[in-house]
mmCIF file of C-alpha atoms and ligand atoms in Angstrom:
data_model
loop_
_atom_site.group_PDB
_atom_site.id
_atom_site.type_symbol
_atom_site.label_atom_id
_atom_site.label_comp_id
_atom_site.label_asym_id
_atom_site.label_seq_id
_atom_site.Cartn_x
_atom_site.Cartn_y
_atom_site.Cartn_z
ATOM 1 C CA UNK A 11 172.764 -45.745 79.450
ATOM 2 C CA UNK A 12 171.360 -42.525 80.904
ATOM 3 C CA UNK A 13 174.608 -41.099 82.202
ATOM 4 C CA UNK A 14 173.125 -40.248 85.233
ATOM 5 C CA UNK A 15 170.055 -38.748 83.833
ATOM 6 C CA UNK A 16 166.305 -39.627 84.712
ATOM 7 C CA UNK A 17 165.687 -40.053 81.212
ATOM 8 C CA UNK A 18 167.258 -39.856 77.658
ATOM 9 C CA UNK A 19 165.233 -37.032 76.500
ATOM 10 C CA UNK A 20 167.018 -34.674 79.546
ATOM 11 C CA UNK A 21 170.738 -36.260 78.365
ATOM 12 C CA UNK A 22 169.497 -35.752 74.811
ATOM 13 C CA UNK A 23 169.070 -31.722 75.506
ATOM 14 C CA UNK A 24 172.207 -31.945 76.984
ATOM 15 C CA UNK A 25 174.029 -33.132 74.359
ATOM 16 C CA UNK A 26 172.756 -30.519 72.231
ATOM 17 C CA UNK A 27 176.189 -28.417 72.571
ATOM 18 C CA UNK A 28 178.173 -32.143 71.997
ATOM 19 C CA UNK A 29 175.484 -32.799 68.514
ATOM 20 C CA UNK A 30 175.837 -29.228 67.261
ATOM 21 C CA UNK A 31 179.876 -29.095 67.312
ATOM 22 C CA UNK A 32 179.579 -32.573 65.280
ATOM 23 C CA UNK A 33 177.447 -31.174 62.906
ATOM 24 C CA UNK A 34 179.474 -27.934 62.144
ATOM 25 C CA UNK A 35 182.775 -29.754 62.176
ATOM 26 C CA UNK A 36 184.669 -29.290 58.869
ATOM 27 C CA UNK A 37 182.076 -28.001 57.151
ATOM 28 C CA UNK A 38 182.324 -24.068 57.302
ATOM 29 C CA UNK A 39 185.324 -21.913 56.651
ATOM 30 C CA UNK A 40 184.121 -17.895 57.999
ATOM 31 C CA UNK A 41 187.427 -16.538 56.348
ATOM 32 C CA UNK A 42 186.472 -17.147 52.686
ATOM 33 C CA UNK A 43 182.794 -17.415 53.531
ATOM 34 C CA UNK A 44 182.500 -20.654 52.328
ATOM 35 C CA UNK A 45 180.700 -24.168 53.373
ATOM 36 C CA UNK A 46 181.905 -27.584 52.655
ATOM 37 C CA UNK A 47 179.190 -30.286 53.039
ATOM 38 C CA UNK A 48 181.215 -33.333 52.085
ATOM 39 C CA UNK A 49 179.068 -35.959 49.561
ATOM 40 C CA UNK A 50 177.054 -32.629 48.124
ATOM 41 C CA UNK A 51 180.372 -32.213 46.156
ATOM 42 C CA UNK A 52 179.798 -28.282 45.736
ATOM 43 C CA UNK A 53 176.070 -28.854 44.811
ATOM 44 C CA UNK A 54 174.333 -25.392 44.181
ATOM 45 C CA UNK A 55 171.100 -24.880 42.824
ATOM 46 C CA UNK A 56 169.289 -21.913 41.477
ATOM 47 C CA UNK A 57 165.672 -23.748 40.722
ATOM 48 C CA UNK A 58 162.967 -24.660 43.253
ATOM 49 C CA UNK A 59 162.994 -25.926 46.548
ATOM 50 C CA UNK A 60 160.945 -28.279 47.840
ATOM 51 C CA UNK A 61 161.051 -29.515 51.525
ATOM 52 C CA UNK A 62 159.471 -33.172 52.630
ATOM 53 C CA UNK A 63 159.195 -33.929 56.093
ATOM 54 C CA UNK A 64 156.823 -34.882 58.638
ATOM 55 C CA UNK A 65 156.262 -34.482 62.629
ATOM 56 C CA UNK A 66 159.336 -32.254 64.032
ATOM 57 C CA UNK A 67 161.476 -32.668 60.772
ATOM 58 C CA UNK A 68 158.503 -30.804 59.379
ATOM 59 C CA UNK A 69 159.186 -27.978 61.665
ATOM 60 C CA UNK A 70 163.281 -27.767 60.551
ATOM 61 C CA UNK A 71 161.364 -27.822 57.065
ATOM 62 C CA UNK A 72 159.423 -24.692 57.536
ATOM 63 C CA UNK A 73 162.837 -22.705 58.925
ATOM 64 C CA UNK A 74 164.661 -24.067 56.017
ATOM 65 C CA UNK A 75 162.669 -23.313 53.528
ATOM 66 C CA UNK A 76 162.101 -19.934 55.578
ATOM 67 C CA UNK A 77 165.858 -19.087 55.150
ATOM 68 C CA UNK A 78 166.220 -20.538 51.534
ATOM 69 C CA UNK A 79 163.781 -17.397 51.060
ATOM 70 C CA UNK A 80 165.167 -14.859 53.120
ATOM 71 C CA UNK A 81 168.344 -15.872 50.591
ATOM 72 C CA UNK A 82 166.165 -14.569 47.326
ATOM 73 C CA UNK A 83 165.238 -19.027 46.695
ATOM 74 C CA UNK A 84 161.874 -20.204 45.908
ATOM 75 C CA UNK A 85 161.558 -22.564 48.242
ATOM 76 C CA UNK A 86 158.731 -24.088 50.572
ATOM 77 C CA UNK A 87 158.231 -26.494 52.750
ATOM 78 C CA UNK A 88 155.622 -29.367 52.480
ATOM 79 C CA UNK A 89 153.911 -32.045 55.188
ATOM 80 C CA UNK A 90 155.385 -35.490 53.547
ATOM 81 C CA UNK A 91 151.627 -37.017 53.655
ATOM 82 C CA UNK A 92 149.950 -34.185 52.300
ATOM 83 C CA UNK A 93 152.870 -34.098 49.160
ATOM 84 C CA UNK A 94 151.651 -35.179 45.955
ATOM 85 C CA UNK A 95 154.054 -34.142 42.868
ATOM 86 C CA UNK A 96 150.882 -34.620 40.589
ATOM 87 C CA UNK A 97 149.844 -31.765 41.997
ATOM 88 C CA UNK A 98 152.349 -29.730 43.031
ATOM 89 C CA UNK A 99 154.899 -29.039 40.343
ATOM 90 C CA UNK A 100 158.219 -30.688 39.955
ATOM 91 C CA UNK A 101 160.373 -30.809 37.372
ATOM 92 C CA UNK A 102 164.029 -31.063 36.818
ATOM 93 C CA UNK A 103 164.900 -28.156 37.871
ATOM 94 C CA UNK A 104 163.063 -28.822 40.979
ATOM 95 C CA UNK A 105 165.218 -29.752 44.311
ATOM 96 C CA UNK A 106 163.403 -31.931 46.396
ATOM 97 C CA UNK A 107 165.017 -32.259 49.850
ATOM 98 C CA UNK A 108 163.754 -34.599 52.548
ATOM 99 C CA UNK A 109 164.301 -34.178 56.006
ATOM 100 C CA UNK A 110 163.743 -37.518 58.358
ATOM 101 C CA UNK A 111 165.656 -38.436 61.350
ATOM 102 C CA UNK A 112 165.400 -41.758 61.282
ATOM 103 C CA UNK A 113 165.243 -41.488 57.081
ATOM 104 C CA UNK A 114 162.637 -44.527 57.351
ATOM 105 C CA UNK A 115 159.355 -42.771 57.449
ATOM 106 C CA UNK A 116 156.916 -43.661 55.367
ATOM 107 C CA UNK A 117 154.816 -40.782 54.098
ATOM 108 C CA UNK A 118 158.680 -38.821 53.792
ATOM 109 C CA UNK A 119 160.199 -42.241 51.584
ATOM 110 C CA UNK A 120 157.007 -42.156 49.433
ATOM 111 C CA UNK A 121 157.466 -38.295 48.728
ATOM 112 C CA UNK A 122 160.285 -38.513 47.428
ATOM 113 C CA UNK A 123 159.982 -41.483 45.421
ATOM 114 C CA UNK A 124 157.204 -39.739 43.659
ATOM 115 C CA UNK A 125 159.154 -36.480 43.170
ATOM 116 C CA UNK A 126 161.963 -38.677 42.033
ATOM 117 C CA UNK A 127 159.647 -39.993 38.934
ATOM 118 C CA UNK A 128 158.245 -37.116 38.083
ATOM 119 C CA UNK A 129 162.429 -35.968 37.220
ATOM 120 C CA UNK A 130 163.016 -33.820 40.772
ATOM 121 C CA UNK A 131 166.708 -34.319 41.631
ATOM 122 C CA UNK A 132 166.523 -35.652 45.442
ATOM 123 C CA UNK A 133 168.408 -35.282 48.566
ATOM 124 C CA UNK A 134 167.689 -36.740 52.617
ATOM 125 C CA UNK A 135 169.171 -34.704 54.854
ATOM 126 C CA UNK A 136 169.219 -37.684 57.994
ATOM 127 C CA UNK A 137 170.550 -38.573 60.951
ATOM 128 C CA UNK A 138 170.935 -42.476 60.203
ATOM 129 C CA UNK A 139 173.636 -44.001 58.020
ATOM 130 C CA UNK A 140 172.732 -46.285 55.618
ATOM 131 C CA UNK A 141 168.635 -45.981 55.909
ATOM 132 C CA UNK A 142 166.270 -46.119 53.062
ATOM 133 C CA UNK A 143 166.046 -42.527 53.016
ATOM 134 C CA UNK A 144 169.910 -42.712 51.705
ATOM 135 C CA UNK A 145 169.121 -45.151 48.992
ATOM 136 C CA UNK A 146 166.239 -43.149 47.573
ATOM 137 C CA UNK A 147 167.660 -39.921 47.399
ATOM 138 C CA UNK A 148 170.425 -39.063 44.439
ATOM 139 C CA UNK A 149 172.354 -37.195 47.551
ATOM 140 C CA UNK A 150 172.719 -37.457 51.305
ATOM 141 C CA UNK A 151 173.729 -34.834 54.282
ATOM 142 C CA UNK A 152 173.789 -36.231 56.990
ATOM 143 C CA UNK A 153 173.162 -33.821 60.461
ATOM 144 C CA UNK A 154 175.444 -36.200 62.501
ATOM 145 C CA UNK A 155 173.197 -35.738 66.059
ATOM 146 C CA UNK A 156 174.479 -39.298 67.177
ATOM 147 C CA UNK A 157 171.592 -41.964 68.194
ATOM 148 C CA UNK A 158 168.550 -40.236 69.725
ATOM 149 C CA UNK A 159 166.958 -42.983 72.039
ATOM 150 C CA UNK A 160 163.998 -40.928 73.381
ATOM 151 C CA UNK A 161 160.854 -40.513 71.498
ATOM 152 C CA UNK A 162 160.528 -36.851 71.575
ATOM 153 C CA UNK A 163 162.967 -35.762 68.728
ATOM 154 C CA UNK A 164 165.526 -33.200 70.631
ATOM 155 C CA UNK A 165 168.727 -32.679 69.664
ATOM 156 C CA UNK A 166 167.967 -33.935 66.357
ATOM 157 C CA UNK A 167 166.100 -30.890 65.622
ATOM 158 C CA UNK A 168 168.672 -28.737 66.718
ATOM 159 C CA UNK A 169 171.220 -30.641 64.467
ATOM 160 C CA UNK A 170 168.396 -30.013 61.602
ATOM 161 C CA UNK A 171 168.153 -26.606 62.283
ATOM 162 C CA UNK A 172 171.779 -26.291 61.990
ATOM 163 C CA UNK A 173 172.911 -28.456 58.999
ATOM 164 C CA UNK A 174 169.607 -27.025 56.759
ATOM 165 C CA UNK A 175 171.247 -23.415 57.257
ATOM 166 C CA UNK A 176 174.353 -24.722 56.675
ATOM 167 C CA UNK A 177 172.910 -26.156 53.409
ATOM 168 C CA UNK A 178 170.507 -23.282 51.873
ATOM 169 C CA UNK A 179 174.078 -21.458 52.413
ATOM 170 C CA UNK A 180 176.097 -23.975 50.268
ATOM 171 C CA UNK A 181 172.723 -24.159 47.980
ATOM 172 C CA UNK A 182 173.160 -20.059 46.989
ATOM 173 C CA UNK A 183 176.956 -19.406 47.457
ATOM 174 C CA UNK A 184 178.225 -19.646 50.884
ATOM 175 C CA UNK A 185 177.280 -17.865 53.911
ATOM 176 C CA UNK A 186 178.746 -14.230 55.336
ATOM 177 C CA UNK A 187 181.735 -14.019 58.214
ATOM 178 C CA UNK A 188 179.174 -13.038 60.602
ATOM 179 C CA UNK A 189 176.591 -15.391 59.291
ATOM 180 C CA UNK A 190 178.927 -17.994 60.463
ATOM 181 C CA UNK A 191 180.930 -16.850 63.127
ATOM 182 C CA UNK A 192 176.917 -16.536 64.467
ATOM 183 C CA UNK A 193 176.953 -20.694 63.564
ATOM 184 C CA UNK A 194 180.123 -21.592 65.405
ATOM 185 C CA UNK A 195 178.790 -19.562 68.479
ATOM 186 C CA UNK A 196 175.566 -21.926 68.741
ATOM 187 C CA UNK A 197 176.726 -24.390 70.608
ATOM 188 C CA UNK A 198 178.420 -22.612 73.168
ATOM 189 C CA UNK A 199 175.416 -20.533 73.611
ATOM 190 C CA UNK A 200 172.909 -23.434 73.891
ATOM 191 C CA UNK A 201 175.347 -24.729 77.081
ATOM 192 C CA UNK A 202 174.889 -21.268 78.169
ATOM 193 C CA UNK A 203 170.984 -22.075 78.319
ATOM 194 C CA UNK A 204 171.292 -25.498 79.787
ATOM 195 C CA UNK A 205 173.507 -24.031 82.318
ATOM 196 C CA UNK A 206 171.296 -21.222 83.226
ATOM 197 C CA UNK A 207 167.676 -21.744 82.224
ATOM 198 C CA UNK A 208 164.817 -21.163 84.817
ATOM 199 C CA UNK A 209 162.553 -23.524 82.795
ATOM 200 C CA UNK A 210 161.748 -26.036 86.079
ATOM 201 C CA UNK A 211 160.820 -22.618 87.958
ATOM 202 C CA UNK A 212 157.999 -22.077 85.220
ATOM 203 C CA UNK A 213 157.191 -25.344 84.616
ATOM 204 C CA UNK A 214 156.466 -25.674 88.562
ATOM 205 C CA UNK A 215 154.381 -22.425 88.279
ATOM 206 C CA UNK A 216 152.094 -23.329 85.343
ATOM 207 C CA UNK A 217 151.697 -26.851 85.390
ATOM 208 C CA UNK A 218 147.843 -27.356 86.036
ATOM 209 C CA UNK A 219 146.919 -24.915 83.603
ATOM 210 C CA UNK A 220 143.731 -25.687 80.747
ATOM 211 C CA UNK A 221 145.812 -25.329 77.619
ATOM 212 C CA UNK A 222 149.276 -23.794 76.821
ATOM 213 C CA UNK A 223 149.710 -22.132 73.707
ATOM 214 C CA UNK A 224 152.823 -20.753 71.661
ATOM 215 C CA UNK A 225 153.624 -18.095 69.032
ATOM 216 C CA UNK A 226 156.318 -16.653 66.640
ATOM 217 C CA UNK A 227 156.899 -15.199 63.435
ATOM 218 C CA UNK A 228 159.602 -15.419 61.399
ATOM 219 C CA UNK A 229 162.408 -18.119 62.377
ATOM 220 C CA UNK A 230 160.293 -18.198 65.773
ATOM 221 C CA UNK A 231 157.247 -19.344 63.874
ATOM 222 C CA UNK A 232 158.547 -23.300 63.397
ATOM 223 C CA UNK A 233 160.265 -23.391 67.121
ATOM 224 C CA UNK A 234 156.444 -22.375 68.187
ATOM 225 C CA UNK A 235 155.184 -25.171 66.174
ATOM 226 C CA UNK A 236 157.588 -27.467 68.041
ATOM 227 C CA UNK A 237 157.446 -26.165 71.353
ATOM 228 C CA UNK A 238 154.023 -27.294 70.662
ATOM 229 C CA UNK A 239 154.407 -30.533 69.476
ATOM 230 C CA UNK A 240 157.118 -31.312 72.393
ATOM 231 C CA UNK A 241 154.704 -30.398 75.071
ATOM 232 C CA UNK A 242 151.592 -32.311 73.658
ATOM 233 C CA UNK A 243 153.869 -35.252 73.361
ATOM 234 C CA UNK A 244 155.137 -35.592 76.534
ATOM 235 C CA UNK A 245 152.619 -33.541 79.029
ATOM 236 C CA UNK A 246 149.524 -35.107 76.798
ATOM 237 C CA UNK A 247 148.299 -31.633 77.716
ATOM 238 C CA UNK A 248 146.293 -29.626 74.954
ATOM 239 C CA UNK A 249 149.160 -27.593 73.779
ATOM 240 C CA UNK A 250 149.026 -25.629 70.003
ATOM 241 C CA UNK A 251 151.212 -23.417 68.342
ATOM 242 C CA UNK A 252 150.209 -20.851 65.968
ATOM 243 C CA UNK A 253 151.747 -18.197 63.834
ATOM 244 C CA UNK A 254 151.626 -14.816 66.346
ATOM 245 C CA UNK A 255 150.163 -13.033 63.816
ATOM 246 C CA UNK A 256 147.515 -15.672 63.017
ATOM 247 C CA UNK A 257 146.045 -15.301 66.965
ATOM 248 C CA UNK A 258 143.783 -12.051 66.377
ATOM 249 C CA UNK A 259 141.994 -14.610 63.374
ATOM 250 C CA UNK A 260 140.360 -17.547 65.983
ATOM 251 C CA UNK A 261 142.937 -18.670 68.589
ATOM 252 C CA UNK A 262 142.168 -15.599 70.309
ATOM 253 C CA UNK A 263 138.989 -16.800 71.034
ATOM 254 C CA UNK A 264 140.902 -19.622 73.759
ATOM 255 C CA UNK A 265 142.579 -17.500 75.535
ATOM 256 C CA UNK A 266 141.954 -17.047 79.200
ATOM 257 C CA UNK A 267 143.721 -16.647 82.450
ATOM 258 C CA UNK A 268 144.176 -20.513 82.233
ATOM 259 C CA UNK A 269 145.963 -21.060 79.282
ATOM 260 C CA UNK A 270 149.857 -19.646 79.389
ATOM 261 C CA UNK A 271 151.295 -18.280 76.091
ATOM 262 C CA UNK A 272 154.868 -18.699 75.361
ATOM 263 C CA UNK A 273 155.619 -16.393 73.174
ATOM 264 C CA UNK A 274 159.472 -16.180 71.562
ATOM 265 C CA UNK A 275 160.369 -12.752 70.464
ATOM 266 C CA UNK A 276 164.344 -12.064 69.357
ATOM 267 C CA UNK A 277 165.772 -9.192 68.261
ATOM 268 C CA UNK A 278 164.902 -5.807 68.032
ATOM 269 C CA UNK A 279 163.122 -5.352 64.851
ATOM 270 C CA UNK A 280 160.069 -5.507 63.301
ATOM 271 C CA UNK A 281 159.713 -9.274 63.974
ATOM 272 C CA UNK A 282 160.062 -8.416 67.579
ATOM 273 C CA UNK A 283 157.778 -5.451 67.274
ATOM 274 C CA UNK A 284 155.056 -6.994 65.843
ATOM 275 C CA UNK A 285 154.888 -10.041 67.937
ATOM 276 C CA UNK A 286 155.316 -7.846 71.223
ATOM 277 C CA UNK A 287 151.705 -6.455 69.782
ATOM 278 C CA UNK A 288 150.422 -9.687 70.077
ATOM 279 C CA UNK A 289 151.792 -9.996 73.304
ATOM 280 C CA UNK A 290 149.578 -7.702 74.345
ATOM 281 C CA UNK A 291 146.533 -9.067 72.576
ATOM 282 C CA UNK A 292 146.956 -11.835 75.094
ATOM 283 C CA UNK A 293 147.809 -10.075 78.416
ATOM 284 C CA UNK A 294 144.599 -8.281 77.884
ATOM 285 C CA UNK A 295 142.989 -11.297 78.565
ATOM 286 C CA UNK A 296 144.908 -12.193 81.254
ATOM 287 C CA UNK A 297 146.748 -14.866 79.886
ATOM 288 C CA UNK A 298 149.821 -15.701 81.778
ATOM 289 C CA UNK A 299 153.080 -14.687 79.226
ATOM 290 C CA UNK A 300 156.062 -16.569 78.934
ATOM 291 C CA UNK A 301 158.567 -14.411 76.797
ATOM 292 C CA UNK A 302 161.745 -16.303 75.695
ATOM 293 C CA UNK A 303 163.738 -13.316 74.933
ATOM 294 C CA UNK A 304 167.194 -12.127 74.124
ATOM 295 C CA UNK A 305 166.178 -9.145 76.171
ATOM 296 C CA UNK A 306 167.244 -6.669 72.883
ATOM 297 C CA UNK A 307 163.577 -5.724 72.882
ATOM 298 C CA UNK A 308 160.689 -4.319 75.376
ATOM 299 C CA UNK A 309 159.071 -7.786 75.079
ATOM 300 C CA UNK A 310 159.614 -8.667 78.842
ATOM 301 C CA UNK A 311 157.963 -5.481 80.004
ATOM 302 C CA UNK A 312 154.767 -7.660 79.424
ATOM 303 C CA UNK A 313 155.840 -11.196 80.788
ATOM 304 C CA UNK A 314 155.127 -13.025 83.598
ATOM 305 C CA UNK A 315 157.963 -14.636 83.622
ATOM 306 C CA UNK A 316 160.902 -14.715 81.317
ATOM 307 C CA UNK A 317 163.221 -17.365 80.168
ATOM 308 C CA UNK A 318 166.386 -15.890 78.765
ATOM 309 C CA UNK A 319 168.650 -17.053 76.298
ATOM 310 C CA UNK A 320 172.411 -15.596 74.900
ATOM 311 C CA UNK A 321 171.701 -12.085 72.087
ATOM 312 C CA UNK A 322 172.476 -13.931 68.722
ATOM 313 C CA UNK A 323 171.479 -13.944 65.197
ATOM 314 C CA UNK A 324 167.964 -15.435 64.094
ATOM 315 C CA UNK A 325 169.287 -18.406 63.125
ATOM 316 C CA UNK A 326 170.806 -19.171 66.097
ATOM 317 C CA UNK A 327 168.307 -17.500 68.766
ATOM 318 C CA UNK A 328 165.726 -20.053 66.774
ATOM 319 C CA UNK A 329 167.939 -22.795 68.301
ATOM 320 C CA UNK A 330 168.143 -21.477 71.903
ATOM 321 C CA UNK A 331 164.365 -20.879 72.278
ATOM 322 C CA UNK A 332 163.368 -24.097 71.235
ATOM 323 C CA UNK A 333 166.078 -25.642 74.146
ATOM 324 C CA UNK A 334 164.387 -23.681 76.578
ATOM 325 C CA UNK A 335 160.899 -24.691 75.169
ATOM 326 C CA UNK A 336 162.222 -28.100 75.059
ATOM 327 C CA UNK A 337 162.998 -27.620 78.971
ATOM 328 C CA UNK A 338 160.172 -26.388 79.676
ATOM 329 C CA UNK A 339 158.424 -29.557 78.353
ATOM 330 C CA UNK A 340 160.451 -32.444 79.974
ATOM 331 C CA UNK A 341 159.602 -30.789 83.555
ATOM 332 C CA UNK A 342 155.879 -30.073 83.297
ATOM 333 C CA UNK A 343 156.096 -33.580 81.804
ATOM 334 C CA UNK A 344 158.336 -34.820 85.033
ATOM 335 C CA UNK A 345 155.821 -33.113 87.737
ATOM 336 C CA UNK A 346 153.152 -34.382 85.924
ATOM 337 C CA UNK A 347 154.754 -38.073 85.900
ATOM 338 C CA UNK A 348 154.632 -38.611 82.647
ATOM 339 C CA UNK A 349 156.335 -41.780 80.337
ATOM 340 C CA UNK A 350 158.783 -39.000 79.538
ATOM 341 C CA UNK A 351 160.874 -41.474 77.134
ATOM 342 C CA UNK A 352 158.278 -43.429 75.463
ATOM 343 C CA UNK A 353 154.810 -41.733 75.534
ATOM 344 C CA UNK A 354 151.537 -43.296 74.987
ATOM 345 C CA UNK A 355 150.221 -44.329 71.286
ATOM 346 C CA UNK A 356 153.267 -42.721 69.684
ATOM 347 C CA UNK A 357 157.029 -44.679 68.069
ATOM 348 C CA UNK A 358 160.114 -43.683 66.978
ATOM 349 C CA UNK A 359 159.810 -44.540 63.468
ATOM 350 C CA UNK A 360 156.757 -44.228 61.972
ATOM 351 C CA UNK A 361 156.933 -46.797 58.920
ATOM 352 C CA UNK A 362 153.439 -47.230 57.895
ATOM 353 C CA UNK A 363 151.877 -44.024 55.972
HETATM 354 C C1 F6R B 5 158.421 -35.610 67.457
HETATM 355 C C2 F6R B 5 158.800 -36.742 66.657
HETATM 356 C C3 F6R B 5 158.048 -37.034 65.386
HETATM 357 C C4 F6R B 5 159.050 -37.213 64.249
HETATM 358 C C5 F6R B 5 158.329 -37.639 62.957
HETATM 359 C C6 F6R B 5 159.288 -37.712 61.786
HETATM 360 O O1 F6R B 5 159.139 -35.534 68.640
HETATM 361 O O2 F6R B 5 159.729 -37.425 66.997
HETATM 362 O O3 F6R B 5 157.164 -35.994 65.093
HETATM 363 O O4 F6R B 5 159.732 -36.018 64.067
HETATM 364 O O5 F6R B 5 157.707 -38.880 63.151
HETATM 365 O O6 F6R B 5 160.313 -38.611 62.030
HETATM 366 P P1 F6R B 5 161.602 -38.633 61.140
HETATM 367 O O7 F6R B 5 162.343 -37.370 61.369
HETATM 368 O O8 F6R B 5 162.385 -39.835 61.591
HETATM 369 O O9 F6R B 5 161.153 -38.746 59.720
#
């Protein structure tokens, strides 16, 4: 049941803390720097990196194959329909890694079938025992999340975000102390959020609005994607979310006093920096600004209103602002009335391509 929740999506962001601890247990060792993901078998891999996915497991694609690089990999990450390894090149020395929840979708399963004949070595990284997904791939991680009953993937993400770091750190040699001391804090820090997070208050102030829009670079660039997708899901409000740096080149051109920009901005670097510029791009036109900040920068000198989460690395800030995005989603999507749990036109598993 719903434990006392109005609907699984809310219990599903609240067993984010719960799903994360699973998915960490056992596996990492911050003394000698090391991570175990039992069934890899001490897989590494110096060649390419290819990640499948589609829909949200698209989005823990992009930050996967956005760390693989920050780690000195080639690696990108690929929309499972749009995948075609006659035309992209795979060889054997070419990883192909699938990400899929529910490790039945179609346009992920044919993927990797194709990469699979063309020599790739393959791996699912899943939430579900014993799918298809398992029996195509030569390997399997699994990111342990537990069943996931609402539509709107939740704390599966999170459990993606987590278990692909923890695997582009077994891929290249293990991970540094702080790297995952930073890991082990996550879920502890998400509670934090759910425990603190003013997300009703701005959902009750914005709801109404034309369009809501969301930017990030960097780690923040995917959780934009899928504070996006969340929102358009369950509101079935025009929601889009765009690369901060990509606004200035059309999505500009949409923004008014009616359409609220959350904009996530960690750190105090360069990232940070540059997106706080955008920031500003947007105030100018009078867009309402929704900063989820770890308050290490200026950004909420130009917000509206702010939604906070813990100071942590990038990896793990990337996990906090999408829970508050995710928040943020459910209640516009509960003032507005919405079939939170199952919303129009869309299923679970998508098995047709
Ligand atoms: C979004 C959502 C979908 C799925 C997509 C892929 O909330 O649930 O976008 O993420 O259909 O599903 P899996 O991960 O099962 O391959």
């Amino acid at each position: 049941g719903k434990s006392g929740y109005d609907h699984y999506m809310l219990k599903e962001i609240h067993e984010q803390p719960t799903a994360l601890r699973q998915c960490l247990r056992g596996r990492v060792d911050e003394l000698a720097g090391e991570i175990t993901l039992e069934d890899l078998d001490g897989l590494e891999h110096d060649g390419p990196i290819q990640f499948v996915a589609c829909g949200t497991s698209y989005h823990a694609a992009v930050h996967a194959a956005t760390i693989c690089r920050e780690r000195g990999m080639r690696a990108n990450a690929y929309v499972a329909s749009e995948y075609a390894a006659d035309r992209i090149p795979v060889d054997g020395e070419t990883l192909v890694v699938g990400v899929t929840q529910s490790g039945e979708t179609a346009d992920t399963l044919r993927a990797l079938r194709e990469a699979k004949r063309s020599g790739a070595r393959t791996l699912a990284v899943t939430n579900t025992v014993g799918s298809s997904v398992t029996r195509v791939c030569d390997d399997t991680l699994y990111i342990r999340a537990g069943p996931e009953i609402g539509v709107a993937a939740t704390k599966t993400f999170a459990s993606q975000q987590i278990a692909l770091t923890l695997l582009a750190g077994q891929l290249n040699g293990g991970l540094s102390y702080d790297a995952i001391e930073a890991l082990r804090s996550v879920p502890d820090q998400v509670q934090t959020v759910l425990d603190t997070s003013d997300a009703k208050a701005v959902a009750e102030e914005l709801v109404g609005s034309d369009a809501f829009l969301f930017i990030g670079r960097g780690l923040a660039y995917p959780v934009a994607l899928e504070g996006a997708l969340k929102f358009k899901e369950i509101t079935y409000e025009h929601a889009e979310g765009f690369a901060a740096g990509e606004l200035k080149h059309g999505p500009l051109a949409l923004v008014t006093d009616e359409t609220p920009v959350f904009a996530v901005v960690t750190g105090d670097g360069e990232t940070a920096r540059k997106t706080i510029s955008n920031i500003k791009e947007v105030e100018a036109r009078d867009a309402p600004v929704v900063v989820v900040t770890d308050g290490r920068s200026e950004a909420e000198r130009y917000a509206d209103y702010v939604l906070e989460i813990p100071a942590t690395d990038d990896v793990g800030a990337a996990v906090v602002a999408n829970v508050q995005l995710q928040l943020v989603s459910y209640w516009v999507a509960n003032l507005m009335g919405r079939s939170i749990d199952k919303p129009r036109n869309l299923a679970k598993s998508v098995t047709v391509e």
